[in-house]
Short mmCIF file of C-alpha atoms and ligand atoms in Angstrom, two decimals:
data_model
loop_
_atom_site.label_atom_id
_atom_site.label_comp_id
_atom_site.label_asym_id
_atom_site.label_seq_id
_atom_site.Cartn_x
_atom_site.Cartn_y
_atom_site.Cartn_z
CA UNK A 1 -30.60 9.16 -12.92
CA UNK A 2 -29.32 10.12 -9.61
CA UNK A 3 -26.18 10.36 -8.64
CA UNK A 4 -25.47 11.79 -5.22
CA UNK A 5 -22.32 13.55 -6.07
CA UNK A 6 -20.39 16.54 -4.12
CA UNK A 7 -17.74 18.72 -5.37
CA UNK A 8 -14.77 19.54 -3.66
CA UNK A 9 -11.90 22.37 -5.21
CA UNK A 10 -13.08 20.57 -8.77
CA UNK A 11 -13.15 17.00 -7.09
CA UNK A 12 -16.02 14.67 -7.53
CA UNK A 13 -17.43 12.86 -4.93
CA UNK A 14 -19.10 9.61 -5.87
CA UNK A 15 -20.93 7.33 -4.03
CA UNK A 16 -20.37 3.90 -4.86
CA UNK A 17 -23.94 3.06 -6.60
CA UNK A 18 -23.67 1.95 -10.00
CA UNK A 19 -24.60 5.02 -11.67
CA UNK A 20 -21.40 6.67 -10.22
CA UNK A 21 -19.60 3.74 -11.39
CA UNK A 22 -20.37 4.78 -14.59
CA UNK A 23 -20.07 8.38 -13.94
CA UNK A 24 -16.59 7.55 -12.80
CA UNK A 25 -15.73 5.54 -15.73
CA UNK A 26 -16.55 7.73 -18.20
CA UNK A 27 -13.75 10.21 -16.54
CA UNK A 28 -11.64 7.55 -16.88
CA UNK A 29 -12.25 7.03 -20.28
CA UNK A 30 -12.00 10.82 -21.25
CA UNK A 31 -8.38 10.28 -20.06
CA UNK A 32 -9.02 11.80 -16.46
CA UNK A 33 -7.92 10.40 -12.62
CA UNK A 34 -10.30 8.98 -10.60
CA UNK A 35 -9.42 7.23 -6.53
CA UNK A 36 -11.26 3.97 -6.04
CA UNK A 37 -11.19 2.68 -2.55
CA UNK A 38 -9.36 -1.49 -2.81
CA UNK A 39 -8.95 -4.26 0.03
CA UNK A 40 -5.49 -3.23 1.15
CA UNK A 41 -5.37 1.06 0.31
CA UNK A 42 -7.12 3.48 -2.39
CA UNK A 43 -5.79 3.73 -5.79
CA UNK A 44 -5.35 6.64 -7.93
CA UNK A 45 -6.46 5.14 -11.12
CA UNK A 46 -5.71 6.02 -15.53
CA UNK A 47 -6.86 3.99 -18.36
CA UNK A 48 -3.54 1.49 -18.46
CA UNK A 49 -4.06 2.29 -22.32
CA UNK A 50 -3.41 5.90 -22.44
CA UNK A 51 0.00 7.14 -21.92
CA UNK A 52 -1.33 10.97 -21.55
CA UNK A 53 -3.66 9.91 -18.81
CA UNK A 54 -1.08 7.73 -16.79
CA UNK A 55 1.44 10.44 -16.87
CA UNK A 56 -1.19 12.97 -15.29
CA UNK A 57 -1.15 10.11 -12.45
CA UNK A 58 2.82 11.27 -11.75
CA UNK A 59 2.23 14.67 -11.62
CA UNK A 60 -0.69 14.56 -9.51
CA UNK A 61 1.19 12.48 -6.99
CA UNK A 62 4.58 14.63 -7.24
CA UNK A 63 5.48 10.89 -8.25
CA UNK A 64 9.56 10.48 -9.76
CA UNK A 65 8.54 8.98 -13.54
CA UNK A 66 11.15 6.31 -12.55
CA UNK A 67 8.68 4.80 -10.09
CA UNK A 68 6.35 2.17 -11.73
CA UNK A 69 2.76 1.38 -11.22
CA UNK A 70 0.55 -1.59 -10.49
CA UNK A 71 -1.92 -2.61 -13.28
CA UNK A 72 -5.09 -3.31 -11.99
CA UNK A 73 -7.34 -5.94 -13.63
CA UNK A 74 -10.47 -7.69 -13.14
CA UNK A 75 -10.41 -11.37 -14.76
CA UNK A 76 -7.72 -13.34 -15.85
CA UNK A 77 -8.65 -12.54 -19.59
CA UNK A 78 -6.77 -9.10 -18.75
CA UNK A 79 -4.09 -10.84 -17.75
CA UNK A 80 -3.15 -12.27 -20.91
CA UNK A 81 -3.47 -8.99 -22.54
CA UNK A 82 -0.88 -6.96 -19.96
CA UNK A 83 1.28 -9.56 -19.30
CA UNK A 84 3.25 -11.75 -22.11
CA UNK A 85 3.55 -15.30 -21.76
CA UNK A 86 2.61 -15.61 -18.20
CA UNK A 87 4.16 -18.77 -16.57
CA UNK A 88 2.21 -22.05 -14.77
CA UNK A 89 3.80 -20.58 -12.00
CA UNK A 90 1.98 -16.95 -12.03
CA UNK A 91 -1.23 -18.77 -13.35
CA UNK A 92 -1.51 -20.79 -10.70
CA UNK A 93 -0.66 -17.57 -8.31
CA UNK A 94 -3.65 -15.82 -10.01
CA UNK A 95 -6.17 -18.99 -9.43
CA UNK A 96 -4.91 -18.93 -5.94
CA UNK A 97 -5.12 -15.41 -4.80
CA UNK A 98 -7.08 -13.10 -7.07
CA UNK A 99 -8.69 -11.58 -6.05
CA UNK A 100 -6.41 -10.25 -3.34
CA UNK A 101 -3.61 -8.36 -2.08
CA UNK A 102 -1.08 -9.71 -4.51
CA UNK A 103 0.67 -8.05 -7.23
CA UNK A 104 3.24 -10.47 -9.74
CA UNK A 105 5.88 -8.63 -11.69
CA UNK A 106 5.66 -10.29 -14.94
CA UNK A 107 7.75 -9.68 -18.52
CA UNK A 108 5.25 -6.73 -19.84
CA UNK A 109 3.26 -7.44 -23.21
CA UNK A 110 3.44 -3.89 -25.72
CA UNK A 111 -0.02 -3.02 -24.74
CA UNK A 112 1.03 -2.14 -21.51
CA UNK A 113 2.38 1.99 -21.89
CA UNK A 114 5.67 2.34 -21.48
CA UNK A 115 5.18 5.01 -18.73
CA UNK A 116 3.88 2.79 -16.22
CA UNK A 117 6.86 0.44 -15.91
CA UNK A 118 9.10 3.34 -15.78
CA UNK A 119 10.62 1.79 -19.05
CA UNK A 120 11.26 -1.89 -17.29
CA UNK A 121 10.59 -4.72 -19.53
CA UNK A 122 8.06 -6.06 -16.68
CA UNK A 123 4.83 -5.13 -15.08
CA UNK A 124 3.31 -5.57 -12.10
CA UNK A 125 -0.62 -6.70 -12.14
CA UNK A 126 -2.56 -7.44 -9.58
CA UNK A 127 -7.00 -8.05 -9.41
CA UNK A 128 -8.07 -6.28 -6.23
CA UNK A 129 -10.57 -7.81 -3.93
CA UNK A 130 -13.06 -4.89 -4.01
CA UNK A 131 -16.65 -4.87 -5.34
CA UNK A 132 -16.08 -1.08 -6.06
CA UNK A 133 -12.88 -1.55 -7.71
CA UNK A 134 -13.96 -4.51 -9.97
CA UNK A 135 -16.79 -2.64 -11.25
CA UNK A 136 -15.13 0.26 -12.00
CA UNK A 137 -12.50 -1.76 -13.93
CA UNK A 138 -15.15 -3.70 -15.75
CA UNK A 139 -17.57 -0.31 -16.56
CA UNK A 140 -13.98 1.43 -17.93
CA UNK A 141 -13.09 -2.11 -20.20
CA UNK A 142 -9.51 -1.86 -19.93
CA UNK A 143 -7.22 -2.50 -17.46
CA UNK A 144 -6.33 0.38 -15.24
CA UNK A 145 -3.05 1.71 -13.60
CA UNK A 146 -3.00 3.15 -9.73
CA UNK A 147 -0.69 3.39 -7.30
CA UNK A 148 -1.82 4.30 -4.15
CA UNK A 149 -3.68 7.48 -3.87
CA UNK A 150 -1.81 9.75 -1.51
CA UNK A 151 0.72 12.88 -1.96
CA UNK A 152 4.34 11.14 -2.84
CA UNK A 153 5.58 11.14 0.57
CA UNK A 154 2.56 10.95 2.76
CA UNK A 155 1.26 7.78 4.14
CA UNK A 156 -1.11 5.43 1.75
CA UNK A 157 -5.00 6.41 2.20
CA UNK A 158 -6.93 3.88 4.01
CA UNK A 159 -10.21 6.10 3.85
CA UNK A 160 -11.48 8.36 1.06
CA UNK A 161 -10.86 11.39 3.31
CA UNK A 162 -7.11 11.12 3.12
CA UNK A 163 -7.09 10.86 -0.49
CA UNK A 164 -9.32 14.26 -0.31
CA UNK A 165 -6.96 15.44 2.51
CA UNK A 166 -3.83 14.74 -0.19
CA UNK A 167 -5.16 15.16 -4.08
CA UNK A 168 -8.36 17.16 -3.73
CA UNK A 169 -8.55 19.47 -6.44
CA UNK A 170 -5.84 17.28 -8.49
CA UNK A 171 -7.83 14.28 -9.34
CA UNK A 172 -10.96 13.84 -11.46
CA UNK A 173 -12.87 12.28 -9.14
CA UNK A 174 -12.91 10.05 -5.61
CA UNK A 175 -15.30 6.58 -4.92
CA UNK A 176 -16.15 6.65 -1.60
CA UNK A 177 -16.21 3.85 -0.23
CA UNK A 178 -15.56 1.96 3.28
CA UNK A 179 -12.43 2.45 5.31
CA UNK A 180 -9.85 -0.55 3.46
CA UNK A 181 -9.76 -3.91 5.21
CA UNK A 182 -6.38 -5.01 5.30
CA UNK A 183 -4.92 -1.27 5.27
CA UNK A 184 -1.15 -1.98 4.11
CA UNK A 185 -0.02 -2.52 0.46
CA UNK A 186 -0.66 -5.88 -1.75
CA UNK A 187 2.64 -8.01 -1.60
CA UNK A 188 4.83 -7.41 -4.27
CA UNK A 189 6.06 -10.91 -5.85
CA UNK A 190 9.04 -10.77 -8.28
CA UNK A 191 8.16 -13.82 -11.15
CA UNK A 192 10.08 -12.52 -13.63
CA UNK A 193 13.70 -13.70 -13.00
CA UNK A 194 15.22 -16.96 -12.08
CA UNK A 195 13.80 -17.51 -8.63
CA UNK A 196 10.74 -15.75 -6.87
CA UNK A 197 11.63 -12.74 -4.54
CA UNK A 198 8.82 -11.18 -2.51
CA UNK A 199 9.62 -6.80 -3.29
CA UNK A 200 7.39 -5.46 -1.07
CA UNK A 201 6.27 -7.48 1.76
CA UNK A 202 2.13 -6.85 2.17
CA UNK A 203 -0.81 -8.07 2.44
CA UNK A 204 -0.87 -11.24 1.32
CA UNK A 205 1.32 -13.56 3.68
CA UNK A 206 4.94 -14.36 3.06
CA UNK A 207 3.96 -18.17 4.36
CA UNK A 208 0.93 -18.48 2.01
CA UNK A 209 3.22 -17.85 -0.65
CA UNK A 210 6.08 -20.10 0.34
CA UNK A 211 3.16 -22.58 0.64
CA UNK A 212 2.01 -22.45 -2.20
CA UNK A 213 5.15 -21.99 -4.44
CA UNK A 214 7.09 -25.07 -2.45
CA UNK A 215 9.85 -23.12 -1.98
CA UNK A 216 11.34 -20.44 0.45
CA UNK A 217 10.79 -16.80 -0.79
CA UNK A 218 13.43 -14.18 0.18
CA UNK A 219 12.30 -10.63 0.83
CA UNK A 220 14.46 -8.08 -1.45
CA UNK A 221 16.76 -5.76 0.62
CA UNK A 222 15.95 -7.62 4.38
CA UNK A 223 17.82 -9.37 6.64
CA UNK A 224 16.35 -12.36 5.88
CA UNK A 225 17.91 -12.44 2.16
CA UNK A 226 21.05 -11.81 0.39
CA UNK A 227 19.52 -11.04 -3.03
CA UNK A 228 19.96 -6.94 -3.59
CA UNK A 229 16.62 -4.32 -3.97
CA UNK A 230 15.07 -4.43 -7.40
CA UNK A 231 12.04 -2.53 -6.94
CA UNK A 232 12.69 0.60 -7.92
CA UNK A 233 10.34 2.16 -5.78
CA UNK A 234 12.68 0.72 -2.56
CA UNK A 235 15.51 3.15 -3.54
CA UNK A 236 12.62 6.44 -2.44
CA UNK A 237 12.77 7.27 0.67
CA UNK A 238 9.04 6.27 2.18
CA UNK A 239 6.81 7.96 4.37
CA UNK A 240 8.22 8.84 7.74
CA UNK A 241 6.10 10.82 10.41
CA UNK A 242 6.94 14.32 10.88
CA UNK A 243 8.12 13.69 14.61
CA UNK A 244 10.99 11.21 14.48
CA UNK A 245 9.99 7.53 15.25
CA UNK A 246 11.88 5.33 17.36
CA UNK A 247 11.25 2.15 17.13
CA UNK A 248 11.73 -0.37 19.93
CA UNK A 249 12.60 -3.97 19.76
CA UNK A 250 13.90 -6.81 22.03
CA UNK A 251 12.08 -9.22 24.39
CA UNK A 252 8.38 -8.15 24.64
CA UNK A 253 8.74 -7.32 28.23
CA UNK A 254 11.80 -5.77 28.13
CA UNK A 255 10.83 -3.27 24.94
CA UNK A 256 7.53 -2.28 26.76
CA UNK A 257 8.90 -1.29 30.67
CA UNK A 258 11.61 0.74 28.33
CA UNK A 259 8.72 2.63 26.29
CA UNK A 260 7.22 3.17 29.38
CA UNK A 261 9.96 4.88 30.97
CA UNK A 262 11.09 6.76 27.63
CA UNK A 263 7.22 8.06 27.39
CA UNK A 264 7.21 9.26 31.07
CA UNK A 265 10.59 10.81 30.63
CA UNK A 266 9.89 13.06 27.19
CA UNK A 267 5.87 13.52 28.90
CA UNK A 268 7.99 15.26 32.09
CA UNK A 269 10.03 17.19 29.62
CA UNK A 270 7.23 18.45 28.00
CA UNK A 271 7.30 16.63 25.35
CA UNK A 272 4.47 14.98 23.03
CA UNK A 273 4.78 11.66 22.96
CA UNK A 274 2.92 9.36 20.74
CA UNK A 275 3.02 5.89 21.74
CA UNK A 276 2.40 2.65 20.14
CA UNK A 277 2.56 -0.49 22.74
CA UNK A 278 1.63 -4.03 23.14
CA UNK A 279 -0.62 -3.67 26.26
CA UNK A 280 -3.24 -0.87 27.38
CA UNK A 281 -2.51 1.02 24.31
CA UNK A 282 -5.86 2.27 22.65
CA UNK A 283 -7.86 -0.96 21.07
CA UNK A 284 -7.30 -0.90 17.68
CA UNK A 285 -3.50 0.49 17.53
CA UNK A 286 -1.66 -2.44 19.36
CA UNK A 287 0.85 -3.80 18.76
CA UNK A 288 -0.14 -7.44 20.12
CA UNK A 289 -2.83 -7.47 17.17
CA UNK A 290 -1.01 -7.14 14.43
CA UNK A 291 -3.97 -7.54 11.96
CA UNK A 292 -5.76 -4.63 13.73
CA UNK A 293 -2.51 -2.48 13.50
CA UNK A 294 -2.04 -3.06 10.00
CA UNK A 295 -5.46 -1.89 9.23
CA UNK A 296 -5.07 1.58 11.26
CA UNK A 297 -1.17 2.00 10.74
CA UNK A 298 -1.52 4.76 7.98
CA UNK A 299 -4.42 6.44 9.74
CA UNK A 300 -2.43 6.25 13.01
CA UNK A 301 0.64 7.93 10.95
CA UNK A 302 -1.69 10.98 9.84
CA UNK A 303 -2.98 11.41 13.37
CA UNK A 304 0.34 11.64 15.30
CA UNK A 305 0.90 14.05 11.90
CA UNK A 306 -1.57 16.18 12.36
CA UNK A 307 -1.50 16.33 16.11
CA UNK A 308 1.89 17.68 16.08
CA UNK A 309 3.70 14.70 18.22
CA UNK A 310 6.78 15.42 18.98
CA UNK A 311 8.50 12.03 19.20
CA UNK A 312 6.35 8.62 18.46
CA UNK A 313 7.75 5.51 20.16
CA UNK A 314 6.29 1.89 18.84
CA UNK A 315 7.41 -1.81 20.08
CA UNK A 316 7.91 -3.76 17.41
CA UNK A 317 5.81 -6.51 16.42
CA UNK A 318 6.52 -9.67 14.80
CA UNK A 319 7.66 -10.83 11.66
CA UNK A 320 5.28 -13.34 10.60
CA UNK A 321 1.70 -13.02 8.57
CA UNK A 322 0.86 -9.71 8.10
CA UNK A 323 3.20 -8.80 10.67
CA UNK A 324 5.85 -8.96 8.40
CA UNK A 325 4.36 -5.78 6.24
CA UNK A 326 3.93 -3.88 9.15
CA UNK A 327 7.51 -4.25 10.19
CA UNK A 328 9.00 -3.54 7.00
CA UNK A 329 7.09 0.06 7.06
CA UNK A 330 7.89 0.42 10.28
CA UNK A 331 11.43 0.24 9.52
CA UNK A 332 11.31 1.99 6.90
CA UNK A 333 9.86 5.24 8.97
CA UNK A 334 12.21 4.80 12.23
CA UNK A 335 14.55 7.39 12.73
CA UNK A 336 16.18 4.96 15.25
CA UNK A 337 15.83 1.51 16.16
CA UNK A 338 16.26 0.65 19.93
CA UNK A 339 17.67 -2.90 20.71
CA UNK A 340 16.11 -3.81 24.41
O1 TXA B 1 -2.12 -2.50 -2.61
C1 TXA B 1 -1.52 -1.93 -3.51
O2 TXA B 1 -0.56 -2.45 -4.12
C2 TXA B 1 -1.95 -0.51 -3.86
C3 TXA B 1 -3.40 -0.58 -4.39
C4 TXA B 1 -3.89 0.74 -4.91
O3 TXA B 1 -3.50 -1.57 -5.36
N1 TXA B 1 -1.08 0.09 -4.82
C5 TXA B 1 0.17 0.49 -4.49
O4 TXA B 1 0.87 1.09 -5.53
O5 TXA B 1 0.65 0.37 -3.38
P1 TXA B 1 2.23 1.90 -5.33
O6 TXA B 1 2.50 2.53 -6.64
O7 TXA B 1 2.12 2.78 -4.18
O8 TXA B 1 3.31 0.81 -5.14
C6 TXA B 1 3.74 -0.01 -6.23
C7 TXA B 1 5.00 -0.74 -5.87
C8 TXA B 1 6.20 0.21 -5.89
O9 TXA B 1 7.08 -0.15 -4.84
C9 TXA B 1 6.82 -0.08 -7.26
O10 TXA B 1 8.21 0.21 -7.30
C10 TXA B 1 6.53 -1.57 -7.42
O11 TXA B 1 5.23 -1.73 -6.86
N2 TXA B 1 6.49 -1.94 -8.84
C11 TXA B 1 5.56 -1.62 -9.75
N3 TXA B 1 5.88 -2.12 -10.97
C12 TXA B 1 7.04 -2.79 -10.81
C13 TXA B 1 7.88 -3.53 -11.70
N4 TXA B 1 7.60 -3.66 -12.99
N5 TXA B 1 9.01 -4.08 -11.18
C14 TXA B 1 9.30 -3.95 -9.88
N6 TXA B 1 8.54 -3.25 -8.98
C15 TXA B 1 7.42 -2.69 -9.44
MG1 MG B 2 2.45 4.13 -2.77
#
């Protein structure tokens, strides 16, 4: 058997062959932490089944225990088993869009350790649309918890060399696999009280949602609803770059001639600038693609990091598709937001 394996401060490296997959489940199943790479960012997975194990997953994050975690499953049989009673409604979700960047809150069934809903009566579940990820899930038979598989604080990993960058020498074990497709967070969808209410805009579109569910979806804790935050993950303060980030909205011409001249201004101070823009910016970080930003927005965050920028201007994007994600982490990093 060959497994072409690497160690790194007591960190495997596994490839993704299926021989690691096992490799990597057996950790798993002796109650350790292994990353697995996912469509939208890598998890940090535990056996959902074993409270010891999925409260290793807090410390190794610096994670608050108040924070709950997605369950990660790979057919709808699983389903059944985490979630109790799940509605038409969340079935017909699951048919839909699993697997895929979509994660329902749904009342919790007891199997489902008490740890990783921070004691909430619900759970969120989602089936990730990964080849690496399902096997893993199948080869450990059980459902697995993982949030995403950074330092609490630090932007979600979209390659296998952030999570090293972060938890190396914490965790078990890292899949390598490619850098993840979609690069932001599943969408979080509330199904558990009287009305659906997207969490955590992500991946999966705001629109597709509404489409299928018939019905207008508000977003928890936006302008665009009046319902109040109920994740409890919103009430954290998320990532923000090192160098404060001011983000710049308005008309699209207006918001880019005033980057421009902010950039020029801070460059003839001396400054650093880091700049995020809708034309001539560098291929795969504008803002015009939104798609394409999504997918390097993280890595982007952990270059202006590391290159010590000094202040990091973006225009905004828009607020539709997968736009809508992007925004909403945006926002949630700006220092200030600068109305054009
Ligand atoms: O794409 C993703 O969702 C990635 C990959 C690894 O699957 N996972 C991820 O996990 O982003 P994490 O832990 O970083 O974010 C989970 C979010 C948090 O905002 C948390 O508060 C919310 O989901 N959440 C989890 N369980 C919940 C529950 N029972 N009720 C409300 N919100 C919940
Ligand atoms: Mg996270």
């Amino acid at each position: 058997m060959t497994i072409s394996v690497k160690k790194v401060k007591g960190t495997l490296l596994l490839d993704g062959n299926q021989q690691a997959i096992e490799k990597a489940a057996a950790l798993l199943k002796a109650g350790g932490l292994v990353a697995f790479p996912t469509e939208t960012v890598y998890g940090l997975g535990a056996i959902a089944t074993n409270p010891a194990a999925v409260k290793k997953i807090f410390m190794a994050k610096g994670r608050p225990a108040d924070n709950p975690l997605i369950v990660h499953i790979s057919d709808l049989d699983q389903l059944n088993q985490v979630a109790d009673e799940p509605s038409p409604e969340a079935l017909m979700l699951a048919r839909r869009f699993w697997p895929g960047p979509l994660s329902l809150v749904l009342k919790r069934s007891p199997v489902v350790v008490p740890e990783i809903s921070a004691g909430l009566p619900t759970v969120a579940v989602r089936m990730p649309d990964h080849p690496l990820a399902l096997s893993l899930i199948r080869a450990a038979g059980a459902p697995i918890a993982a949030p995403s598989a950074n330092l609490a604080g630090r932007p979600s990993p979209t390659s296998y060399r952030h999570v090293l960058d972060d938890l190396r020498g914490r965790i078990d074990a890292v899949i390598i696999g490619q850098d993840c497709r979609i690069g932001v967070e599943s969408t979080v969808l509330d199904l558990s009280g009287e009305q659906p209410v997207i969490l955590r805009p992500g991946g999966l579109s705001r629109e597709e949602l509404e489409e299928a569910l018939h019905c207008h979806i508000p977003v928890a804790g936006s302008k665009f609803s009046a319902t109040k935050p109920s994740s409890p993950g919103m009430k954290y303060r998320h990532y923000a770059p090192r160098a404060p980030l001011i983000l710049i909205t308005g008309s699209p011409e207006r918001r880019f001639s005033l980057l421009n001249s902010l950039a020029a201004f801070y460059r003839r101070q001396g400054l650093q600038v880091g700049v995020l823009k809708s034309a001539a910016g560098r291929g795969w970080a504008r803002t015009d693609q939104p798609g394409r930003l999504a997918a390097n927005l993280y890595r982007l965050m952990r270059i202006f990091d590391a290159g010590g920028a000094d202040l990091i201007l973006i225009e905004e994007t828009v607020y539709t598709g997968i736009g809508l994600a992007v925004m909403n982490r945006l926002r949630k990093a700006a220092k200030r937001v600068l109305r054009t």
